[in-house]
Coordinates of C-alpha atoms and ligand atoms in Angstrom, one line a residue:
X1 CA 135.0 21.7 7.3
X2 CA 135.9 18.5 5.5
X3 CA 137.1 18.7 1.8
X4 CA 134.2 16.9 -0.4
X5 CA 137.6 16.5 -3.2
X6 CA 141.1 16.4 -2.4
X7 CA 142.2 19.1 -5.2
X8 CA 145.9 20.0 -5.6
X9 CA 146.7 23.7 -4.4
X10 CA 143.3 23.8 -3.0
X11 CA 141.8 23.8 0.4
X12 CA 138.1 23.8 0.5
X13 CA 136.4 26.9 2.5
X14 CA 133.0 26.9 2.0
X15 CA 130.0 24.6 0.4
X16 CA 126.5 26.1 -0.1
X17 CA 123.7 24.5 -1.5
X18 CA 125.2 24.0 -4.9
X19 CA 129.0 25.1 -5.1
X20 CA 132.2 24.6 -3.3
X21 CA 134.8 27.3 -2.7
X22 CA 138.8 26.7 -2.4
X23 CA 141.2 28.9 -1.9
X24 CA 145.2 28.4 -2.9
X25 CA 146.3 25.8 0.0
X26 CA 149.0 28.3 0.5
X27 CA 146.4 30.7 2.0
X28 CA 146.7 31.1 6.0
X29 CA 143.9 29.8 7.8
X30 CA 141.4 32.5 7.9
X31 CA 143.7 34.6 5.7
X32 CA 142.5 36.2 2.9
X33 CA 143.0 34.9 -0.8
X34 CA 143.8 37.0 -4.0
X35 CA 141.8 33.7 -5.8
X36 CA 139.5 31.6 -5.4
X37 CA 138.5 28.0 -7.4
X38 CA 134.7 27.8 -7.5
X39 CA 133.3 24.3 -8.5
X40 CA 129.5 23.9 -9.2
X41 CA 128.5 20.5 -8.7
X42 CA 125.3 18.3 -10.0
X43 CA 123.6 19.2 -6.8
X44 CA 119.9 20.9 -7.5
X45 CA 118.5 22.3 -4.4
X46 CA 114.8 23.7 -4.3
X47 CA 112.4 25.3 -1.4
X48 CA 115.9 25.7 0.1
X49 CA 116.7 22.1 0.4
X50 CA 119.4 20.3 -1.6
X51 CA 117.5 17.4 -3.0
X52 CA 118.4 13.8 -4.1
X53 CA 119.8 12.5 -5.9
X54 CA 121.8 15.3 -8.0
X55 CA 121.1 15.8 -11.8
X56 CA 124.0 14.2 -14.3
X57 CA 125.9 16.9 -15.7
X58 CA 124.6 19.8 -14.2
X59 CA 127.5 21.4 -13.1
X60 CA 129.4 21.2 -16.0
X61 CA 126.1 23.2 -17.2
X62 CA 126.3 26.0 -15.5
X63 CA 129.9 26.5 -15.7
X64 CA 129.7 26.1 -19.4
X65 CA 126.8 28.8 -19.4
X66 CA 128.4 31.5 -17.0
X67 CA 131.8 31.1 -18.8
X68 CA 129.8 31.6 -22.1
X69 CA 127.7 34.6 -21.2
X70 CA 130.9 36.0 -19.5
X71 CA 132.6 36.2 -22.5
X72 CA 129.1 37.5 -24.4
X73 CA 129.0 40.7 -22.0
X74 CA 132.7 41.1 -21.9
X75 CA 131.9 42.2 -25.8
X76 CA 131.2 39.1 -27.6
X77 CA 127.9 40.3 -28.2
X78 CA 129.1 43.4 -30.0
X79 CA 128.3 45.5 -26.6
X80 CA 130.7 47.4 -24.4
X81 CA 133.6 44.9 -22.1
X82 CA 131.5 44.6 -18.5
X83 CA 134.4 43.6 -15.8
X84 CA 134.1 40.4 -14.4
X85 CA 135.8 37.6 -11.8
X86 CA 137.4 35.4 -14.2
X87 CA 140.8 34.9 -13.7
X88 CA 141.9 35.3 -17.4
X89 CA 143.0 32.3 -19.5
X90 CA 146.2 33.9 -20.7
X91 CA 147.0 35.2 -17.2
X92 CA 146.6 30.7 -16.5
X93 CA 148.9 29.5 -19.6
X94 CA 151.8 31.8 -18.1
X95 CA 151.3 30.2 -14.8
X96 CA 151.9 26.5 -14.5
X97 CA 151.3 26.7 -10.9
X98 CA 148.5 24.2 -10.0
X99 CA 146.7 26.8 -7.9
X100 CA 146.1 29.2 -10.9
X101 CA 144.5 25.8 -12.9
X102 CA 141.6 24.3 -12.5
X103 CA 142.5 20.6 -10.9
X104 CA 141.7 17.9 -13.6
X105 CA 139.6 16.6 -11.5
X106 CA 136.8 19.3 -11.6
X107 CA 137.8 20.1 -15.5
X108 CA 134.5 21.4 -17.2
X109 CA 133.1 22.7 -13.9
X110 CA 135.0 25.2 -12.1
X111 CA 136.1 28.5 -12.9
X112 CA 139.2 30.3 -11.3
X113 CA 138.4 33.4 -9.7
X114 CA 139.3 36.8 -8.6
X115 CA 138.2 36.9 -5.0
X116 CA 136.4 40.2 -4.6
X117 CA 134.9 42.3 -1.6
X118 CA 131.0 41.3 -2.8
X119 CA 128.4 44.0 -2.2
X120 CA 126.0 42.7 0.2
X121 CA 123.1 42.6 -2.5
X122 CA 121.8 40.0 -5.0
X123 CA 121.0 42.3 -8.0
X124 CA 117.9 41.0 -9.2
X125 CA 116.2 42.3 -12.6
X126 CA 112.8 41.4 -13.6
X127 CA 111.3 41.4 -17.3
X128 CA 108.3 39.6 -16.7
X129 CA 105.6 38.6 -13.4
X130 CA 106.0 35.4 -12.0
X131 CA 106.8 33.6 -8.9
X132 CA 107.5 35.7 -6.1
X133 CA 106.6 38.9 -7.5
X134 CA 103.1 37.9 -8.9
X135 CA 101.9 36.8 -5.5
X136 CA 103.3 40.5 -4.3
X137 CA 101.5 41.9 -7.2
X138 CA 98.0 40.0 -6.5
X139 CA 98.2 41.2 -3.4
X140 CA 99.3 44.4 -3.6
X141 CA 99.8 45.6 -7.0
X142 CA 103.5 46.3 -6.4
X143 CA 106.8 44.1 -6.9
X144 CA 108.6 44.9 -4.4
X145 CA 107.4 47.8 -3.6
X146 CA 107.4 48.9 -7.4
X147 CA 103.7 49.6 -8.5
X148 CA 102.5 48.4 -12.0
X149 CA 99.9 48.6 -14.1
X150 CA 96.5 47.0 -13.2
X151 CA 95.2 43.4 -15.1
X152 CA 98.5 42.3 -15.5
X153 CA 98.8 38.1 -15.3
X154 CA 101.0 35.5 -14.5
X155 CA 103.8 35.4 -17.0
X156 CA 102.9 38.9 -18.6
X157 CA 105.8 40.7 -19.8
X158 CA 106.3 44.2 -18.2
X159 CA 106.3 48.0 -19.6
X160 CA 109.9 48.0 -18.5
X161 CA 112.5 46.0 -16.9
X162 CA 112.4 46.8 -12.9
X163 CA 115.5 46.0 -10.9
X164 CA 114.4 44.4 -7.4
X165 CA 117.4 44.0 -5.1
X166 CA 117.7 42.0 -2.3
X167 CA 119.9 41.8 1.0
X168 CA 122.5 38.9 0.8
X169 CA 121.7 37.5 4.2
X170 CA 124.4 35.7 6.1
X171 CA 124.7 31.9 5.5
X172 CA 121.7 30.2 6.6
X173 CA 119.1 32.9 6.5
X174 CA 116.4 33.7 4.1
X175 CA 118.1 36.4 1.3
X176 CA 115.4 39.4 2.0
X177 CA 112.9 41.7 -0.9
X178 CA 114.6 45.5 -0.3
X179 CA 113.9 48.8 -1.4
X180 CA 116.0 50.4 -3.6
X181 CA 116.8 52.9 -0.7
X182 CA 118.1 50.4 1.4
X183 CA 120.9 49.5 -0.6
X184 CA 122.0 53.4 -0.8
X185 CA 122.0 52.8 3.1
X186 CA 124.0 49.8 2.3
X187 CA 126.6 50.6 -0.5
X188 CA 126.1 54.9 -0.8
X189 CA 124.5 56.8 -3.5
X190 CA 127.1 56.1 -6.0
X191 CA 127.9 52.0 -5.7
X192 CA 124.3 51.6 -5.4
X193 CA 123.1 53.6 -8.5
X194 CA 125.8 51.8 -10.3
X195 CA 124.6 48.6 -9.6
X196 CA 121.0 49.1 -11.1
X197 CA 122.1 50.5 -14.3
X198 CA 124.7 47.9 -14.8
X199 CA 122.0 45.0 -14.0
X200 CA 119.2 46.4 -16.2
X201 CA 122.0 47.0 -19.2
X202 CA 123.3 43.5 -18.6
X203 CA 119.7 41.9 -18.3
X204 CA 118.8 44.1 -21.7
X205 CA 121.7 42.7 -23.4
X206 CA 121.2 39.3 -22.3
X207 CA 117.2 39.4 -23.0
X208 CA 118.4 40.6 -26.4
X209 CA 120.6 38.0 -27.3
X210 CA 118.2 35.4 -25.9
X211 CA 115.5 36.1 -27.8
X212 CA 117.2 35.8 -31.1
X213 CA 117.5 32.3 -29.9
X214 CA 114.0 32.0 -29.2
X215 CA 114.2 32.0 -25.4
X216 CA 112.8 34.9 -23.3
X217 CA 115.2 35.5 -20.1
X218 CA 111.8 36.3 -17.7
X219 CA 114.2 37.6 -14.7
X220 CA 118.0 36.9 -13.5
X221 CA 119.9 37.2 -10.1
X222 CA 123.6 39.2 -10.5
X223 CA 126.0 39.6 -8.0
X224 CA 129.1 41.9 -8.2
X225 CA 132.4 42.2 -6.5
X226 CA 135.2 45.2 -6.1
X227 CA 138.9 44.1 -6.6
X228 CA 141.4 45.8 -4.9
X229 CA 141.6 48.6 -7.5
X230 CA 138.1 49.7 -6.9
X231 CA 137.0 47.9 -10.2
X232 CA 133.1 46.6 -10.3
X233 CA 133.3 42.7 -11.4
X234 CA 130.4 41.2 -12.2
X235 CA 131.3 37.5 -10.3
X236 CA 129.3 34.3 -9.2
X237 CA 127.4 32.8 -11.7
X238 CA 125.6 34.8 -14.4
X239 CA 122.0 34.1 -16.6
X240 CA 122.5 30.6 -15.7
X241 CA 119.7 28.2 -15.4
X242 CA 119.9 28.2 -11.4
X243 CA 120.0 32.0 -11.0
X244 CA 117.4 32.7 -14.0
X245 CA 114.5 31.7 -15.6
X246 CA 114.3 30.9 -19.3
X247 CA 111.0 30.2 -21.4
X248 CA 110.4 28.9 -24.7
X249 CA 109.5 32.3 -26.7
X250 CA 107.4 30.4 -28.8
X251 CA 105.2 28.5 -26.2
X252 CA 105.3 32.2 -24.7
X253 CA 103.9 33.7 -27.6
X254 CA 101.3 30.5 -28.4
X255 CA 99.4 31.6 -24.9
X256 CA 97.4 29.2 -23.1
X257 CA 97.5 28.3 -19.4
X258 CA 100.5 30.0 -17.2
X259 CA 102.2 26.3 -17.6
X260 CA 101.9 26.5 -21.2
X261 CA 103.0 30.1 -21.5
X262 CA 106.5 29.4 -18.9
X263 CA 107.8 26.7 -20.6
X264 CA 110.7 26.6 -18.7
X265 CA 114.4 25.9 -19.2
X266 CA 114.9 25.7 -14.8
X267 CA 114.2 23.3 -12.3
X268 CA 110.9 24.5 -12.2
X269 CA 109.7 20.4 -13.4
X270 CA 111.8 19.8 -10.1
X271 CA 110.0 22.5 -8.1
X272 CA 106.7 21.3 -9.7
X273 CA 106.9 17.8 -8.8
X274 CA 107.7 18.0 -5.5
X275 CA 104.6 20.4 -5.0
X276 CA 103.3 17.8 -5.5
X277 CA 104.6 15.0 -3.9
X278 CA 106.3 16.7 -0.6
X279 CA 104.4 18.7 1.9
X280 CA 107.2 21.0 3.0
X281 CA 107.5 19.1 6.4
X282 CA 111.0 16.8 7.0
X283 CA 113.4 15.9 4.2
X284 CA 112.1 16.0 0.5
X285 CA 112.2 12.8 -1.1
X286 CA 114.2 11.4 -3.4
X287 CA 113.8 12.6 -6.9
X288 CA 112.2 9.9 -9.8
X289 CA 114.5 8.8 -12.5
X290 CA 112.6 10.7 -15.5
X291 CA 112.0 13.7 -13.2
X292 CA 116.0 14.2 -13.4
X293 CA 115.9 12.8 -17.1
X294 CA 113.5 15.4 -18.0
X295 CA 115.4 17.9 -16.2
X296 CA 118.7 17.1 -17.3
X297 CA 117.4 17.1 -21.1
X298 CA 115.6 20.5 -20.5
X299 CA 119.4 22.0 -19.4
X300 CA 121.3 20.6 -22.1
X301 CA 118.3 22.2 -24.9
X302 CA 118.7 25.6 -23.2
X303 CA 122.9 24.9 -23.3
X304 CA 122.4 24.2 -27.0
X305 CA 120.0 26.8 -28.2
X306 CA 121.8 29.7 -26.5
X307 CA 125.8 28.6 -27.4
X308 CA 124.8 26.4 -30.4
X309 CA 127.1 24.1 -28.8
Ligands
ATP401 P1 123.2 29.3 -1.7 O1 123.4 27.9 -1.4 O2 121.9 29.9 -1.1 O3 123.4 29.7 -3.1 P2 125.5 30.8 -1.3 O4 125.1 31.8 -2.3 O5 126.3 31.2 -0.1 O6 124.3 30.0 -0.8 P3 127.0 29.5 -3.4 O7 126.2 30.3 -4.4 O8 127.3 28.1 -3.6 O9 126.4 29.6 -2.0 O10 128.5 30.1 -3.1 C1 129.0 31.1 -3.8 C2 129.5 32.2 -2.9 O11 130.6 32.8 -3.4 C3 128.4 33.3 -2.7 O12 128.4 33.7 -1.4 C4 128.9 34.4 -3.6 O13 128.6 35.7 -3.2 C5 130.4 34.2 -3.5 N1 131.2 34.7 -4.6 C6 131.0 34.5 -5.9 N2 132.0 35.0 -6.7 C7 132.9 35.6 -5.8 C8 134.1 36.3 -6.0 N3 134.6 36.5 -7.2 N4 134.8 36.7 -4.9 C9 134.2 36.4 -3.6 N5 133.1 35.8 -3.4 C10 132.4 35.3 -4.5
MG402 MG1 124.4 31.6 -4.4

């Protein structure tokens, strides 16, 4: 695979839809790497397609957000230290080797990580019903699988948090709704029992500090890692605005139509336009100028209410 940036130490590994993954050039092809660089670009994708053009900015974003809620869980927010990928800053200011830094040339959006063993599972919590899991729940009553009260609507906040994993499929394929069951098959008893508990504490703790900012975190996406002394990381990105959805607590609490109510901080002006405009057949077209304005002002609000930044 070609390298989209020529970054010293690096070699590029992998791209999906929205970040690119080096590992130190001194790596062996195929080898594996103690650390990775990961670089989040201004891509957006959406209905699984990367769109055009890319929105200003926005992977400075979410690398500002996931280094900030890193820091939050890892006790910042008065809660207990949670493990995580980060290759720590101090561990970087002893070691001037350019593969331990991130390259100047992706300053602001890249992180330096531990490369872990990832569990196979995208560690999805769910505070509220929307998207995928209210057209479950109209049809069934259940989110994945979970049943729920009756008369619940879209955007309703649930009794409880429920945690609704799914399988990490391979590159390429769709990632796949599973029963808590299947990830014991998956991880054991143990791993997977651990995963929950540390995904609802985290979302909890996130929702927490969210709404003290006015923002309501409706669901989230976490993925964790073991390092090779059998420590859980939490790694990727975290309660950023591509792996969760954000509303405006106030609109929330106003009511009014579903759009009114899920006033959103995510690409879902993105997703919503091209509902609109693109009939899921060939390429998606290109985005409008004040569609990506709008976007890019919505990310840089949620950036700013959260950090105060
Ligand atoms: P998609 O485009 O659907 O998001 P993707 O998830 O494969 O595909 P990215 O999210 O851009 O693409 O790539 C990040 C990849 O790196 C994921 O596969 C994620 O599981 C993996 N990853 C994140 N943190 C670590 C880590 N610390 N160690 C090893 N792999 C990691
Ligand atoms: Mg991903």
């Amino acid at each position: 695979m070609s390298s989209p940036h020529d970054l010293p130490g690096w070699r590029h590994v992998y791209s999906g839809k929205v970040r690119d993954l080096y590992v130190p050039d001194t790596t062996p092809e195929g080898g594996v790497a103690e650390r990775m660089l990961v670089v989040a670009s201004d891509r957006v994708s959406a209905f699984d397609h990367v769109l055009s053009p890319g929105i200003p900015g926005k992977g400075e974003l979410l690398t500002t957000l996931s280094l900030w809620w890193f820091d939050m869980l890892a006790g910042g927010d008065g809660g207990r230290g949670i493990p995580n990928h980060l290759v720590a800053a101090a561990d970087l200011g002893l070691d001037d080797d350019a593969r331990s830094r991130v390259p100047d040339a992706v300053a602001g959006r890249a992180m330096v990580v531990r490369s872990l063993e990832m569990a196979p599972i995208e560690c999805v919590v769910r505070g509220y019903l929307t998207g995928s899991g209210w057209a479950e729940y109209q049809a069934s009553g259940t989110v994945c699988g979970i049943g729920l009260p009756e008369g619940l609507g879209n955007g309703d906040r649930l009794p409880e948090p429920i945690y609704t994993p799914a399988y990490k499929a391979p590159v390429g394929e769709h990632d796949e709704n599973i029963a808590y069951e299947r990830t014991v098959e998956l991880v054991g008893a143990e791993r997977a029992a651990q995963l929950r508990d540390l995904s609802l504490e985290i979302y909890r703790r996130a929702a927490a500090l969210a709404e003290k900012r006015g923002l309501i975190l409706a669901d989230t996406k976490f993925e964790f890692g073991v390092d090779e002394e059998g420590v859980l990381r939490l790694a990727d990105e975290v309660l950023t605005s591509d792996s969760s959805r954000y509303w405006d607590a106030q609109a929330w609490n106003a009511g009014g139509t579903p759009e009114q109510r899920m006033a959103s901080f995510d690409k879902q002006i993105v997703r919503d336009w091209l509902g609109a405009h693109w009939d899921r057949t060939g390429e998606p077209p290109a985005l409008p100028a004040d569609i990506i304005d709008r976007t890019s002002a919505r990310y840089r609000e949620l950036l700013t209410r959260l950090t105060g930044a």
